[in-house]
mmCIF file of C-alpha atoms in Angstrom:
data_model
loop_
_atom_site.group_PDB
_atom_site.id
_atom_site.type_symbol
_atom_site.label_atom_id
_atom_site.label_comp_id
_atom_site.label_asym_id
_atom_site.label_seq_id
_atom_site.Cartn_x
_atom_site.Cartn_y
_atom_site.Cartn_z
ATOM 1 C CA GLY U 10 0.000 0.000 0.000
ATOM 2 C CA ALA U 11 0.882 3.658 -0.255
ATOM 3 C CA VAL U 12 3.231 5.058 2.387
ATOM 4 C CA VAL U 13 3.055 8.478 3.993
ATOM 5 C CA SER U 14 5.791 9.628 6.343
ATOM 6 C CA GLN U 15 5.878 12.447 8.839
ATOM 7 C CA HIS U 16 8.763 14.174 10.510
ATOM 8 C CA PRO U 17 9.393 14.667 13.345
ATOM 9 C CA SER U 18 7.430 12.014 15.209
ATOM 10 C CA ARG U 19 7.719 13.939 18.462
ATOM 11 C CA VAL U 20 8.696 17.500 19.217
ATOM 12 C CA ILE U 21 8.848 19.589 22.353
ATOM 13 C CA CYS U 22 9.135 23.332 21.994
ATOM 14 C CA LYS U 23 8.846 26.412 24.143
ATOM 15 C CA SER U 24 5.961 28.836 23.987
ATOM 16 C CA GLY U 25 6.399 31.471 21.327
ATOM 17 C CA THR U 26 8.575 29.395 19.040
ATOM 18 C CA SER U 27 7.604 27.887 15.689
ATOM 19 C CA VAL U 28 7.599 24.246 14.703
ATOM 20 C CA LYS U 29 7.580 22.776 11.209
ATOM 21 C CA ILE U 30 6.077 19.357 10.502
ATOM 22 C CA GLU U 31 6.735 17.579 7.209
ATOM 23 C CA CYS U 32 4.425 15.160 5.467
ATOM 24 C CA ARG U 33 5.729 13.126 2.543
ATOM 25 C CA SER U 34 4.134 10.659 0.196
ATOM 26 C CA LEU U 35 6.904 8.152 -0.414
ATOM 27 C CA ASP U 36 5.719 6.058 -3.318
ATOM 28 C CA PHE U 37 3.005 8.113 -4.947
ATOM 29 C CA GLN U 38 2.221 11.690 -5.854
ATOM 30 C CA ALA U 39 -0.366 13.692 -3.960
ATOM 31 C CA THR U 40 -1.784 16.914 -5.331
ATOM 32 C CA THR U 41 -3.883 17.122 -2.199
ATOM 33 C CA MET U 42 -2.998 16.353 1.386
ATOM 34 C CA PHE U 43 -5.008 16.816 4.540
ATOM 35 C CA TRP U 44 -3.919 17.956 7.978
ATOM 36 C CA TYR U 45 -5.773 16.750 11.055
ATOM 37 C CA ARG U 46 -5.394 17.458 14.730
ATOM 38 C CA GLN U 47 -6.312 14.961 17.404
ATOM 39 C CA PHE U 48 -6.539 15.741 21.104
ATOM 40 C CA PRO U 49 -6.244 12.852 23.581
ATOM 41 C CA LYS U 50 -9.131 10.420 23.412
ATOM 42 C CA GLN U 51 -10.884 12.489 20.781
ATOM 43 C CA SER U 52 -11.592 12.176 17.101
ATOM 44 C CA LEU U 53 -9.577 13.564 14.215
ATOM 45 C CA MET U 54 -10.540 17.120 13.357
ATOM 46 C CA LEU U 55 -9.740 18.333 9.858
ATOM 47 C CA MET U 56 -7.677 21.509 9.998
ATOM 48 C CA ALA U 57 -6.941 22.230 6.366
ATOM 49 C CA THR U 58 -6.576 20.884 2.873
ATOM 50 C CA SER U 59 -3.160 21.344 1.352
ATOM 51 C CA ASN U 60 -3.133 21.867 -2.399
ATOM 52 C CA GLU U 61 -0.024 21.566 -4.524
ATOM 53 C CA GLY U 62 0.606 24.785 -6.389
ATOM 54 C CA SER U 63 -2.100 26.811 -4.681
ATOM 55 C CA LYS U 64 -3.172 28.091 -1.300
ATOM 56 C CA ALA U 65 -4.380 25.762 1.380
ATOM 57 C CA THR U 66 -8.046 25.661 2.307
ATOM 58 C CA TYR U 67 -8.632 26.054 6.031
ATOM 59 C CA GLU U 68 -11.553 24.771 8.036
ATOM 60 C CA GLN U 69 -13.700 27.147 10.009
ATOM 61 C CA GLY U 70 -12.023 28.200 13.227
ATOM 62 C CA VAL U 71 -8.491 27.348 12.122
ATOM 63 C CA GLU U 72 -6.204 30.385 11.955
ATOM 64 C CA LYS U 73 -4.349 30.372 8.666
ATOM 65 C CA ASP U 74 -1.718 32.783 9.946
ATOM 66 C CA LYS U 75 -0.967 30.518 12.869
ATOM 67 C CA PHE U 76 -0.946 27.216 10.989
ATOM 68 C CA LEU U 77 1.024 27.852 7.836
ATOM 69 C CA ILE U 78 0.715 25.207 5.160
ATOM 70 C CA ASN U 79 2.956 24.877 2.149
ATOM 71 C CA HIS U 80 2.541 22.182 -0.475
ATOM 72 C CA ALA U 81 5.966 22.541 -2.068
ATOM 73 C CA SER U 82 5.832 19.561 -4.397
ATOM 74 C CA LEU U 83 3.700 16.583 -5.348
ATOM 75 C CA THR U 84 5.230 14.600 -2.498
ATOM 76 C CA LEU U 85 5.691 17.133 0.287
ATOM 77 C CA SER U 86 3.402 19.259 2.423
ATOM 78 C CA THR U 87 4.529 21.153 5.508
ATOM 79 C CA LEU U 88 2.600 22.499 8.464
ATOM 80 C CA THR U 89 4.252 25.224 10.521
ATOM 81 C CA VAL U 90 2.774 26.037 13.892
ATOM 82 C CA THR U 91 3.807 29.622 14.544
ATOM 83 C CA SER U 92 4.094 31.240 17.951
ATOM 84 C CA ALA U 93 3.141 27.997 19.603
ATOM 85 C CA HIS U 94 1.178 27.972 22.865
ATOM 86 C CA PRO U 95 0.588 25.123 25.294
ATOM 87 C CA GLU U 96 -2.974 24.751 23.963
ATOM 88 C CA ASP U 97 -1.461 23.851 20.566
ATOM 89 C CA SER U 98 -0.088 20.666 22.129
ATOM 90 C CA SER U 99 -1.720 17.863 20.211
ATOM 91 C CA PHE U 100 -1.235 14.993 17.793
ATOM 92 C CA TYR U 101 -0.975 16.292 14.227
ATOM 93 C CA ILE U 102 -1.605 13.806 11.420
ATOM 94 C CA CYS U 103 -1.455 14.236 7.691
ATOM 95 C CA SER U 104 -3.105 12.094 5.068
ATOM 96 C CA ALA U 105 -3.223 11.763 1.329
ATOM 97 C CA PRO U 106 -5.720 10.069 -0.927
ATOM 98 C CA ALA U 107 -4.316 7.206 -2.949
ATOM 99 C CA GLY U 108 -5.758 4.685 -5.336
ATOM 100 C CA THR U 109 -9.062 4.706 -7.114
ATOM 101 C CA THR U 110 -11.162 4.849 -3.955
ATOM 102 C CA ASP U 111 -11.502 7.758 -1.535
ATOM 103 C CA GLU U 112 -9.313 5.877 0.927
ATOM 104 C CA GLN U 113 -6.872 7.998 2.858
ATOM 105 C CA TYR U 114 -3.364 6.948 3.766
ATOM 106 C CA PHE U 115 -2.240 8.461 7.019
ATOM 107 C CA GLY U 116 1.186 9.448 8.191
ATOM 108 C CA PRO U 117 2.342 8.159 11.586
ATOM 109 C CA GLY U 118 1.592 11.510 13.191
ATOM 110 C CA THR U 119 3.587 14.127 15.085
ATOM 111 C CA ARG U 120 3.092 14.616 18.788
ATOM 112 C CA LEU U 121 3.675 18.268 19.629
ATOM 113 C CA THR U 122 4.202 19.401 23.207
ATOM 114 C CA VAL U 123 4.490 23.103 23.890
ATOM 115 C CA THR U 124 5.953 23.989 27.279
ATOM 116 C CA GLY E 163 -20.767 20.730 15.230
ATOM 117 C CA GLN E 164 -19.853 17.105 14.798
ATOM 118 C CA GLN E 165 -21.701 15.772 11.771
ATOM 119 C CA VAL E 166 -20.836 12.121 12.173
ATOM 120 C CA MET E 167 -21.653 10.532 15.499
ATOM 121 C CA GLN E 168 -20.745 7.121 16.801
ATOM 122 C CA ILE E 169 -22.069 5.094 19.691
ATOM 123 C CA PRO E 170 -21.007 3.849 22.068
ATOM 124 C CA GLN E 171 -18.096 6.084 22.995
ATOM 125 C CA TYR E 172 -16.407 3.267 24.909
ATOM 126 C CA GLN E 173 -16.922 -0.463 25.045
ATOM 127 C CA HIS E 174 -15.201 -2.920 27.335
ATOM 128 C CA VAL E 175 -15.709 -6.581 26.491
ATOM 129 C CA GLN E 176 -14.381 -9.926 27.596
ATOM 130 C CA GLU E 177 -12.334 -11.706 24.985
ATOM 131 C CA GLY E 178 -14.661 -13.840 22.899
ATOM 132 C CA GLU E 179 -17.647 -11.521 23.217
ATOM 133 C CA ASP E 180 -19.068 -9.687 20.238
ATOM 134 C CA PHE E 181 -18.794 -5.926 19.672
ATOM 135 C CA THR E 182 -20.748 -3.456 17.564
ATOM 136 C CA THR E 183 -20.242 0.234 16.891
ATOM 137 C CA TYR E 184 -22.841 2.378 15.173
ATOM 138 C CA CYS E 185 -22.213 5.393 12.980
ATOM 139 C CA ASN E 186 -24.772 8.064 12.091
ATOM 140 C CA SER E 187 -24.362 10.968 9.711
ATOM 141 C CA SER E 188 -26.494 14.094 9.591
ATOM 142 C CA THR E 189 -26.249 14.021 5.811
ATOM 143 C CA THR E 190 -26.470 11.378 3.101
ATOM 144 C CA LEU E 191 -23.050 10.021 2.238
ATOM 145 C CA SER E 192 -21.711 8.910 -1.105
ATOM 146 C CA ASN E 193 -19.640 6.330 0.752
ATOM 147 C CA ILE E 194 -18.604 5.392 4.258
ATOM 148 C CA GLN E 195 -15.126 4.360 5.312
ATOM 149 C CA TRP E 196 -13.950 2.638 8.457
ATOM 150 C CA TYR E 197 -10.582 3.104 10.111
ATOM 151 C CA LYS E 198 -8.874 1.529 13.110
ATOM 152 C CA GLN E 199 -6.460 3.427 15.317
ATOM 153 C CA ARG E 200 -4.391 1.444 17.764
ATOM 154 C CA PRO E 201 -3.312 3.205 20.990
ATOM 155 C CA GLY E 202 -0.460 5.555 20.125
ATOM 156 C CA GLY E 203 -0.837 4.879 16.424
ATOM 157 C CA HIS E 204 -2.417 6.457 13.396
ATOM 158 C CA PRO E 205 -5.671 5.565 11.616
ATOM 159 C CA VAL E 206 -5.462 2.607 9.267
ATOM 160 C CA PHE E 207 -8.007 2.105 6.524
ATOM 161 C CA LEU E 208 -10.196 -0.957 6.936
ATOM 162 C CA ILE E 209 -12.879 -0.768 4.251
ATOM 163 C CA GLN E 210 -15.104 1.416 2.124
ATOM 164 C CA LEU E 211 -18.814 0.865 1.486
ATOM 165 C CA VAL E 212 -20.517 2.576 -1.429
ATOM 166 C CA LYS E 213 -23.863 0.984 -2.175
ATOM 167 C CA SER E 214 -27.065 1.421 -0.202
ATOM 168 C CA GLY E 215 -27.581 -1.593 2.071
ATOM 169 C CA GLU E 216 -24.139 -2.965 1.281
ATOM 170 C CA VAL E 217 -22.638 -5.559 3.605
ATOM 171 C CA LYS E 218 -18.991 -6.542 3.540
ATOM 172 C CA LYS E 219 -17.053 -9.000 5.661
ATOM 173 C CA GLN E 220 -13.407 -9.209 6.601
ATOM 174 C CA LYS E 221 -12.847 -12.363 8.643
ATOM 175 C CA ARG E 222 -14.533 -11.583 11.988
ATOM 176 C CA LEU E 223 -15.511 -8.030 10.980
ATOM 177 C CA THR E 224 -18.853 -7.261 9.313
ATOM 178 C CA PHE E 225 -19.531 -3.806 7.900
ATOM 179 C CA GLN E 226 -22.936 -2.536 6.867
ATOM 180 C CA PHE E 227 -24.080 0.619 5.075
ATOM 181 C CA GLY E 228 -27.652 1.711 5.730
ATOM 182 C CA GLU E 229 -30.352 1.855 3.094
ATOM 183 C CA ALA E 230 -30.560 5.641 3.380
ATOM 184 C CA LYS E 231 -26.740 5.914 3.262
ATOM 185 C CA LYS E 232 -26.722 7.912 6.479
ATOM 186 C CA ASN E 233 -25.702 5.214 8.897
ATOM 187 C CA SER E 234 -23.335 2.324 9.144
ATOM 188 C CA SER E 235 -22.217 -0.327 11.576
ATOM 189 C CA LEU E 236 -19.183 -2.428 12.325
ATOM 190 C CA HIS E 237 -19.642 -5.738 14.087
ATOM 191 C CA ILE E 238 -16.787 -7.838 15.420
ATOM 192 C CA THR E 239 -17.528 -11.458 16.232
ATOM 193 C CA ALA E 240 -15.627 -13.159 19.053
ATOM 194 C CA THR E 241 -13.302 -10.295 19.902
ATOM 195 C CA GLN E 242 -9.617 -10.864 20.482
ATOM 196 C CA THR E 243 -7.097 -8.736 22.370
ATOM 197 C CA THR E 244 -5.657 -7.672 19.016
ATOM 198 C CA ASP E 245 -8.950 -5.892 18.279
ATOM 199 C CA VAL E 246 -8.150 -3.257 20.910
ATOM 200 C CA GLY E 247 -8.215 0.270 19.525
ATOM 201 C CA THR E 248 -10.508 3.046 18.426
ATOM 202 C CA TYR E 249 -12.760 2.483 15.446
ATOM 203 C CA PHE E 250 -13.733 5.468 13.367
ATOM 204 C CA CYS E 251 -16.216 5.769 10.571
ATOM 205 C CA ALA E 252 -15.625 8.567 8.087
ATOM 206 C CA GLY E 253 -17.506 10.016 5.176
ATOM 207 C CA PRO E 254 -16.944 12.666 2.525
ATOM 208 C CA ILE E 255 -18.912 15.813 3.500
ATOM 209 C CA PRO E 256 -19.075 16.953 0.791
ATOM 210 C CA ASP E 257 -15.574 16.360 -0.540
ATOM 211 C CA LYS E 258 -13.598 16.372 2.691
ATOM 212 C CA LEU E 259 -13.297 13.258 4.805
ATOM 213 C CA ILE E 260 -15.048 13.898 8.118
ATOM 214 C CA PHE E 261 -14.409 11.440 10.918
ATOM 215 C CA GLY E 262 -16.941 10.153 13.360
ATOM 216 C CA THR E 263 -16.509 10.560 17.082
ATOM 217 C CA GLY E 264 -15.049 7.068 17.362
ATOM 218 C CA THR E 265 -15.647 4.069 19.581
ATOM 219 C CA ARG E 266 -12.824 2.905 21.825
ATOM 220 C CA LEU E 267 -12.762 -0.842 22.294
ATOM 221 C CA GLN E 268 -11.014 -2.508 25.189
ATOM 222 C CA VAL E 269 -10.813 -6.290 25.275
ATOM 223 C CA PHE E 270 -10.022 -8.069 28.519
ATOM 224 C CA PRO E 271 -8.362 -11.497 28.259
#
């Protein structure tokens, strides 16, 4: 099956700093990738849709200036959490559609802790 | 608000017992997908249902899509400890995959 990687898997940063998370499709091209956030014991909440060659589409309530998304190529999307606060601590997961179905392949996720 | 709800939120069963999670959408779905997330892991695709009333089986797992294409269920027969995890349904609303609230399954040996 298709493989999606994320880096880093875990990151701890101080309040006010920025953190960049990378999402790569390893064996297929993805013109679209999705970024989700998951708080402990909760469901995945879609944050934004990353589009290669154009601006990302953000879900209602997600600050685009705080969560910067760049879809640099057909295999790479990045999410930068700017001026991080402790409430941004969460599990961030990216996904990309692959195959002929609407199935999503998920990256392993990045656990962000802001101190 | 959450457009795809699942019940129950938690289920604890003894190994060998059956388990069912129910998924309800506020809107008609073109398809329904099911994912499993192990503790500490990421969601893994299980199956997709497209047709009204469709039933699919994967070994001990039975998936059903409602006639109105607004609800679905996942039934596990004779649970095993390897079934532990959170089961999510998800549907395209309208073109973005929206996840259900999830059902966390714990299986005691």
